[in-house]
Structures are given as C-alpha cells and as structure tokens.
Amino acid sequence: MKRFFCLIMLTVCALALGSCVMKETSDDYYFHANGVDIVPGIHAEDALGCLGEHRSMQSSPSCAFDGEERIYRYSGFDIYTSWENGEEIIERVTVTEDSVATERGIRVGDSFHDVVKLYGRDYEKKGENIEYDGERCRLQFFFSEGKVTSIRYLADE
Amino acid sequence: MRKKRIVSVIFSLMLLCALVAFFNRLLTPKYSTAVREGSLVGEYYVEADEGREHQVLFLGDCEAYECFIPAIIWEAGGVTSFVRGSPAARVWQSCYLLLDTLEYEKPDVVVLSVFALCHGDAQGEAYNRLALDGMRLSNNKIDAIKASMTKGESLISYIFPILRYHSRWSRLTREDIDFFFARKTVSHNGYLLQGGVRAPDFEGAPEELFDYSLPTRAIEYLDKIRRVCESEGITLVLVKSPMNSAAYWWYDEWDAQVREYAERYRLDYYNLIGSEEIGIDGGDYADGVHLNFRGAEKTSRYFGKLLKEKYFVSTEPHGEAAKQIWRDKLDRYYIERNKFRESEG
C-alpha cells in the first residue's frame, strides 16, 4: 500500500514538473528560470503560472482590438507578451541581471569572448550586438564595451 | 424561345449578383460601434463624393488619427484637412492611400506620421483588413493588398470580402442589421475621438533594440511617397506626434535617421515629443499610449497655427460656403467632445 502510494505521489510530482517544462526544441536556445523552460511563442498562462509572483507588470493596449501588450518584470528578467487570436502569447524574454544564466552559462557581465567561446562564430552582428539563430528561437546578446548588458530570447522570424 | 432563354440566364445572373452583394454587405463587419477604427479609411469617400477638397492630407497610423483633429486645425489656422489613417498602418498602406486620394483631389501639403517607418512587415491580417477593406476597389487598392498580404491571405478575399467573412454568419450582431444600409460616421474628418485618462507607464528604460536601422522596405515606400509628392507639386512634411510610451518608444536612433532623410531631401520634419509649446502631460493620454481629446486638441491647435504660418500664410481665405461647412464640422466635434467630457465627470 505504501509503495503504491509513493508511486502515485511520484507520478503526480512528475506530471506537475512536466507541466512547467515548456521545451519544444532540440537545441538549448530556451529560457530557463525558477524551474521553468520557455520558448517564445508559447501560451503565457502556463509559463507565468509556474514562474511565481512577478515584481511588477506594465501593460499597453493594442491599437484596435482587445488584448494588451504586457511586460512582466521578475528578478533578473522581463517577459513580454502579446495577444493572438484571444490568447496571451510570450513574445520574448530579456535577461537584465546576472542572477540568471543561459543554458550554456552566459550571464550579464560576461565578455564577448566568453559568449563566442560557448556559442561559436555563426552569429549575425549589428553594431556591438550579436544574434544566434536556433531551431525555434533567436538568442541575442547585447554588449557595451565588450561586456554583456542583456540577453534576449525571441521567436524565429 | 431562344430570347426567353437569354432573358432567363440574364435574370439568373442578376439575381446571383444581388444575392452575393446582399450577403457581402451583411457579413462584412460594419465597424460602427465596435472597432470603430475600421470605418476610418472608408469615411474619406463621403467628403470625396461631395467634391470637398482639403489643403492638407495626414497619413499614418494611430499617431495620425488620434493626434490631429481637422476641425481644431481649421479653428486654429483656417486650414482644411483630412486624416487618412488606420491602426498600425504601414508606410506602404499610407503610400497607396495617398495615391487613392489623388484620384479625387490634390492637397497642397501631405503630412506623414513617421512612427510607421520602424516597421518593415505587416502587423497581421486583422490590421490589414482595417486598412484595406474600406478602400474603394481600384488599381491602388489592389496594389495595397498585394503589398500588405501576409501568409495565408488571398487577393480575391479582399475583392470579395464574403469569401473571408462568410463564417460571420453565426456571429452576426445587432450592429450588422442596424447599419446594413448606411454606416454611422464615427470620425471627424478621419480623427477618432478618445476619452479617458491614463498616463504612460515609464517604469524602466525603453527596451534595447538589436538593430536600430529603419527597415529598407519602409524607406522604399517613403521614397515613393516623396517622389509622388514631388511629381504632383505637393509639399511633403514629416511629423513625429507627441505620443511616446515605453511600448511604442521613439528611439533617438530612429529620429536621427528620419532627420538625416529630411535634410537630404530638404523636407521639413517636426518631432513633437516633449514640445513645451504643446505641453502634453500624463492627463492627455487616454490609455497610456494614445492621446485623449485633450492631448489631440493641444497638438492640433499648435499644428494648425504651424501649418498656417509655414505653408498657407498667403493663401486666399475660404469662401462662405466652405466656412459654414467647417463651422458645422467644428460644432459636431465639440458636441461629441463635450459628451465625453460630461461622461468623465
């Protein structure tokens, strides 16, 4: 009986964790924080529910239709959402502080050399900033004087 | 016998056309009470069909139709105008609306709101429909559709909207019946009045962009607008409205590019953000992004005087008939504006 009960509890935990795993890509170009994996383009409700309480939220109405564009600010990162066909979708995630790292370990404050060492040279460059194109997500690194100032995950074009 | 058959076929075809026209009209959204922005483009033709011409044409997205009030511009500067805009309008749509307008009249000045220059792609079908469904069928409309269509959209569904809206059959509302024969006029020469007060939320710095270059496609259509104005002897003026919010931030890098373009082609460019003469404050925003009627009136009074002093200083005054038409427009504007004011308490 005890074993059966433990099995049930383990199954429930696995299901609960599984519902917070949003990874839908075979590469590691996804945002991970607070036990949540997010790829831009997914429904916001599930992901935001797993992330916990946000520090603040800003909203702006759309020009004509119902729905808003929102910025959910968390400790170390911001999540941008918009509305599509009546559903709130995650548009992009921006890492703003060094409390959160990419899956390969890059944080705000790391050098350009650190990024290229881990992500390679197959990037597009605009000014000081570089962008890597993943399977379902683009990963942008913003620099100032050679140091990462922010990191952004956004959907493929 | 043969004659009877021919008559029968013609009659059947006419009946078919009538049915298509009927259902087309019934099923196409009316935009008279909900999503009023959808009526903006089409309302121009009411003026055009009455042979009314305008000295100034405003083009752009909500930065045009939520900021410039033709009735107030006339009150302030005696200059007549019309705003041809739609939500999230792209530069190519403004370009074809300009060409469409030129089929009916030739304004002296075209004022292009520049915020749309930051977009190189369509916003989506829903916004395309707001910009294009109101255009009368013409080569310009077809070109506008072709320039705007996103994946999955079809030209034929814009020419025969019933192909797109047939599924609305199960979602018809009272609005579709009430405004079947004639739509309600929702704008004031293209300005859409907004009430409410909500200041922009500027928490945090504006989001950093990966690429600050204005899209090539947007600049190509800006070039086209410029060339059309040059060939028609129209003065092109570029303007950035005083609206500025975190979600729709006007970056210095964009401003510099527009300024450089204006200098290169000797165009006037007015960036109205932070203008002390206009004096926009938090109470002038309706929803944190768009100006309410207070902010639009401040902007329009300033711009009306500017238009008069810079572009129409030696223009002959309008005749009495035109003045009366504009007095009526002003009265109509103030009646609606006062209703909004009263409802706000």
mmCIF file of C-alpha atoms in Angstrom, chain B residues 36-213:
data_model
loop_
_atom_site.group_PDB
_atom_site.id
_atom_site.type_symbol
_atom_site.label_atom_id
_atom_site.label_comp_id
_atom_site.label_asym_id
_atom_site.label_seq_id
_atom_site.Cartn_x
_atom_site.Cartn_y
_atom_site.Cartn_z
ATOM 1 C CA ARG B 36 -14.682 51.913 -34.967
ATOM 2 C CA GLU B 37 -11.164 52.223 -36.376
ATOM 3 C CA GLY B 38 -12.301 50.016 -39.259
ATOM 4 C CA SER B 39 -14.502 52.840 -40.581
ATOM 5 C CA LEU B 40 -11.767 55.450 -40.842
ATOM 6 C CA VAL B 41 -10.411 54.740 -44.311
ATOM 7 C CA GLY B 42 -13.831 54.495 -45.938
ATOM 8 C CA GLU B 43 -15.216 57.715 -44.421
ATOM 9 C CA TYR B 44 -12.989 59.765 -46.712
ATOM 10 C CA TYR B 45 -15.233 58.948 -49.669
ATOM 11 C CA VAL B 46 -18.181 60.807 -48.098
ATOM 12 C CA GLU B 47 -16.160 64.020 -48.490
ATOM 13 C CA ALA B 48 -14.786 62.988 -51.872
ATOM 14 C CA ASP B 49 -18.234 62.214 -53.293
ATOM 15 C CA GLU B 50 -19.407 65.673 -52.257
ATOM 16 C CA GLY B 51 -16.490 67.189 -54.130
ATOM 17 C CA ARG B 52 -14.873 68.579 -50.990
ATOM 18 C CA GLU B 53 -11.145 69.143 -51.197
ATOM 19 C CA HIS B 54 -8.614 69.595 -48.423
ATOM 20 C CA GLN B 55 -5.477 71.657 -48.196
ATOM 21 C CA VAL B 56 -3.695 69.089 -46.034
ATOM 22 C CA LEU B 57 -3.764 65.305 -46.007
ATOM 23 C CA PHE B 58 -2.487 63.486 -42.907
ATOM 24 C CA LEU B 59 -1.278 59.924 -43.355
ATOM 25 C CA GLY B 60 -0.190 57.328 -40.833
ATOM 26 C CA ASP B 61 -1.238 55.013 -38.053
ATOM 27 C CA CYS B 62 -2.847 55.908 -34.720
ATOM 28 C CA GLU B 63 -0.235 58.642 -34.354
ATOM 29 C CA ALA B 64 -2.123 60.405 -37.131
ATOM 30 C CA TYR B 65 -5.774 59.663 -36.418
ATOM 31 C CA GLU B 66 -5.502 60.047 -32.625
ATOM 32 C CA CYS B 67 -3.440 63.254 -32.615
ATOM 33 C CA PHE B 68 -4.636 65.543 -35.398
ATOM 34 C CA ILE B 69 -8.177 66.921 -35.310
ATOM 35 C CA PRO B 70 -9.041 68.595 -38.632
ATOM 36 C CA ALA B 71 -11.827 70.664 -37.051
ATOM 37 C CA ILE B 72 -9.432 72.117 -34.442
ATOM 38 C CA ILE B 73 -6.701 72.600 -37.039
ATOM 39 C CA TRP B 74 -9.206 74.642 -39.024
ATOM 40 C CA GLU B 75 -10.250 76.585 -35.937
ATOM 41 C CA ALA B 76 -6.621 77.361 -35.090
ATOM 42 C CA GLY B 77 -5.236 78.044 -38.532
ATOM 43 C CA GLY B 78 -8.090 78.164 -41.019
ATOM 44 C CA VAL B 79 -6.544 75.201 -42.858
ATOM 45 C CA THR B 80 -8.753 72.348 -44.106
ATOM 46 C CA SER B 81 -7.540 68.759 -43.735
ATOM 47 C CA PHE B 82 -8.394 65.096 -43.651
ATOM 48 C CA VAL B 83 -6.681 62.271 -41.785
ATOM 49 C CA ARG B 84 -6.384 59.002 -43.695
ATOM 50 C CA GLY B 85 -5.060 56.524 -41.200
ATOM 51 C CA SER B 86 -5.758 53.146 -39.688
ATOM 52 C CA PRO B 87 -4.468 51.151 -36.710
ATOM 53 C CA ALA B 88 -0.871 50.018 -37.140
ATOM 54 C CA ALA B 89 -0.956 51.321 -40.712
ATOM 55 C CA ARG B 90 2.248 50.561 -42.578
ATOM 56 C CA VAL B 91 4.043 53.022 -44.857
ATOM 57 C CA TRP B 92 3.040 51.094 -47.976
ATOM 58 C CA GLN B 93 -0.601 51.392 -46.975
ATOM 59 C CA SER B 94 -0.164 55.143 -46.442
ATOM 60 C CA CYS B 95 1.500 55.327 -49.862
ATOM 61 C CA TYR B 96 -1.445 53.700 -51.627
ATOM 62 C CA LEU B 97 -3.926 55.776 -49.625
ATOM 63 C CA LEU B 98 -2.100 58.851 -50.911
ATOM 64 C CA LEU B 99 -2.414 57.586 -54.488
ATOM 65 C CA ASP B 100 -6.062 56.776 -53.831
ATOM 66 C CA THR B 101 -6.685 60.289 -52.515
ATOM 67 C CA LEU B 102 -5.041 61.792 -55.595
ATOM 68 C CA GLU B 103 -7.784 60.175 -57.685
ATOM 69 C CA TYR B 104 -10.200 62.604 -56.012
ATOM 70 C CA GLU B 105 -8.203 65.716 -55.125
ATOM 71 C CA LYS B 106 -4.722 67.183 -54.816
ATOM 72 C CA PRO B 107 -3.845 68.554 -51.376
ATOM 73 C CA ASP B 108 -1.204 71.264 -51.069
ATOM 74 C CA VAL B 109 0.553 69.515 -48.189
ATOM 75 C CA VAL B 110 0.871 65.868 -47.165
ATOM 76 C CA VAL B 111 1.846 65.293 -43.517
ATOM 77 C CA LEU B 112 3.250 61.821 -42.964
ATOM 78 C CA SER B 113 3.425 60.492 -39.419
ATOM 79 C CA VAL B 114 6.812 58.767 -39.258
ATOM 80 C CA PHE B 115 6.349 56.202 -36.472
ATOM 81 C CA ALA B 116 5.312 53.553 -39.025
ATOM 82 C CA LEU B 117 8.814 53.786 -40.561
ATOM 83 C CA CYS B 118 10.066 51.489 -37.804
ATOM 84 C CA HIS B 119 8.046 48.579 -39.265
ATOM 85 C CA GLY B 120 9.094 46.562 -42.283
ATOM 86 C CA ASP B 121 6.465 43.836 -42.012
ATOM 87 C CA ALA B 122 2.696 43.675 -41.783
ATOM 88 C CA GLN B 123 1.087 43.675 -38.343
ATOM 89 C CA GLY B 124 -1.254 40.894 -39.433
ATOM 90 C CA GLU B 125 -4.435 40.199 -41.369
ATOM 91 C CA ALA B 126 -6.751 41.795 -38.808
ATOM 92 C CA TYR B 127 -4.960 45.132 -39.152
ATOM 93 C CA ASN B 128 -4.662 44.760 -42.922
ATOM 94 C CA ARG B 129 -8.429 44.437 -43.071
ATOM 95 C CA LEU B 130 -8.897 47.662 -41.099
ATOM 96 C CA ALA B 131 -6.669 49.499 -43.566
ATOM 97 C CA LEU B 132 -7.830 47.922 -46.794
ATOM 98 C CA ASP B 133 -11.484 46.842 -46.551
ATOM 99 C CA GLY B 134 -12.571 50.490 -46.522
ATOM 100 C CA MET B 135 -10.721 51.367 -49.711
ATOM 101 C CA ARG B 136 -12.794 51.528 -52.859
ATOM 102 C CA LEU B 137 -11.845 48.943 -55.435
ATOM 103 C CA SER B 138 -9.168 50.388 -57.711
ATOM 104 C CA ASN B 139 -5.713 49.595 -59.004
ATOM 105 C CA ASN B 140 -4.343 51.374 -55.925
ATOM 106 C CA LYS B 141 -6.343 49.109 -53.638
ATOM 107 C CA ILE B 142 -5.105 46.023 -55.456
ATOM 108 C CA ASP B 143 -1.512 47.247 -55.186
ATOM 109 C CA ALA B 144 -2.058 47.990 -51.481
ATOM 110 C CA ILE B 145 -3.429 44.499 -50.914
ATOM 111 C CA LYS B 146 -0.537 42.877 -52.745
ATOM 112 C CA ALA B 147 1.947 44.905 -50.694
ATOM 113 C CA SER B 148 0.200 44.053 -47.423
ATOM 114 C CA MET B 149 -0.890 40.406 -47.668
ATOM 115 C CA THR B 150 0.558 38.038 -45.124
ATOM 116 C CA LYS B 151 0.923 34.275 -45.470
ATOM 117 C CA GLY B 152 -2.437 32.638 -45.991
ATOM 118 C CA GLU B 153 -4.227 35.760 -47.196
ATOM 119 C CA SER B 154 -5.614 35.994 -50.718
ATOM 120 C CA LEU B 155 -6.234 38.923 -53.037
ATOM 121 C CA ILE B 156 -9.652 37.555 -54.050
ATOM 122 C CA SER B 157 -10.870 37.647 -50.433
ATOM 123 C CA TYR B 158 -10.231 41.394 -50.324
ATOM 124 C CA ILE B 159 -12.075 41.981 -53.588
ATOM 125 C CA PHE B 160 -14.952 39.735 -52.489
ATOM 126 C CA PRO B 161 -14.942 40.081 -48.665
ATOM 127 C CA ILE B 162 -17.714 37.478 -48.416
ATOM 128 C CA LEU B 163 -15.018 34.868 -49.090
ATOM 129 C CA ARG B 164 -13.358 35.927 -45.848
ATOM 130 C CA TYR B 165 -16.335 36.794 -43.705
ATOM 131 C CA HIS B 166 -18.764 34.017 -44.625
ATOM 132 C CA SER B 167 -18.192 32.383 -41.246
ATOM 133 C CA ARG B 168 -19.550 35.515 -39.512
ATOM 134 C CA TRP B 169 -22.982 34.187 -40.356
ATOM 135 C CA SER B 170 -23.138 32.588 -36.934
ATOM 136 C CA ARG B 171 -21.750 35.682 -35.196
ATOM 137 C CA LEU B 172 -23.901 38.459 -36.641
ATOM 138 C CA THR B 173 -24.763 41.191 -34.154
ATOM 139 C CA ARG B 174 -27.312 43.971 -33.920
ATOM 140 C CA GLU B 175 -24.731 46.262 -35.498
ATOM 141 C CA ASP B 176 -24.794 44.226 -38.718
ATOM 142 C CA ILE B 177 -28.551 44.813 -39.071
ATOM 143 C CA ASP B 178 -28.743 48.393 -37.800
ATOM 144 C CA PHE B 179 -26.002 49.585 -40.152
ATOM 145 C CA PHE B 180 -26.752 47.359 -43.138
ATOM 146 C CA PHE B 181 -27.778 50.240 -45.430
ATOM 147 C CA ALA B 182 -25.626 53.043 -44.089
ATOM 148 C CA ARG B 183 -22.806 53.107 -41.614
ATOM 149 C CA LYS B 184 -22.601 55.536 -38.769
ATOM 150 C CA THR B 185 -19.987 58.253 -39.231
ATOM 151 C CA VAL B 186 -17.547 57.633 -36.424
ATOM 152 C CA SER B 187 -14.752 60.081 -37.137
ATOM 153 C CA HIS B 188 -14.260 63.790 -37.568
ATOM 154 C CA ASN B 189 -12.586 64.012 -40.962
ATOM 155 C CA GLY B 190 -10.599 60.939 -40.010
ATOM 156 C CA TYR B 191 -9.878 61.838 -36.364
ATOM 157 C CA LEU B 192 -11.211 59.295 -33.886
ATOM 158 C CA LEU B 193 -12.146 60.907 -30.588
ATOM 159 C CA GLN B 194 -10.895 59.122 -27.471
ATOM 160 C CA GLY B 195 -11.749 59.911 -23.875
ATOM 161 C CA GLY B 196 -10.332 58.564 -20.641
ATOM 162 C CA VAL B 197 -7.175 59.404 -18.746
ATOM 163 C CA ARG B 198 -4.275 57.068 -18.125
ATOM 164 C CA ALA B 199 -0.709 58.345 -18.095
ATOM 165 C CA PRO B 200 2.041 56.357 -19.831
ATOM 166 C CA ASP B 201 3.896 53.956 -17.587
ATOM 167 C CA PHE B 202 7.612 54.569 -17.984
ATOM 168 C CA GLU B 203 8.932 52.068 -15.455
ATOM 169 C CA GLY B 204 12.391 51.064 -16.560
ATOM 170 C CA ALA B 205 14.383 52.244 -19.571
ATOM 171 C CA PRO B 206 12.990 51.607 -23.071
ATOM 172 C CA GLU B 207 13.858 48.186 -24.383
ATOM 173 C CA GLU B 208 17.202 48.000 -26.176
ATOM 174 C CA LEU B 209 16.927 47.015 -29.845
ATOM 175 C CA PHE B 210 19.198 44.625 -31.681
ATOM 176 C CA ASP B 211 19.029 46.679 -34.844
ATOM 177 C CA TYR B 212 18.084 50.352 -34.948
ATOM 178 C CA SER B 213 18.102 50.618 -38.748
#
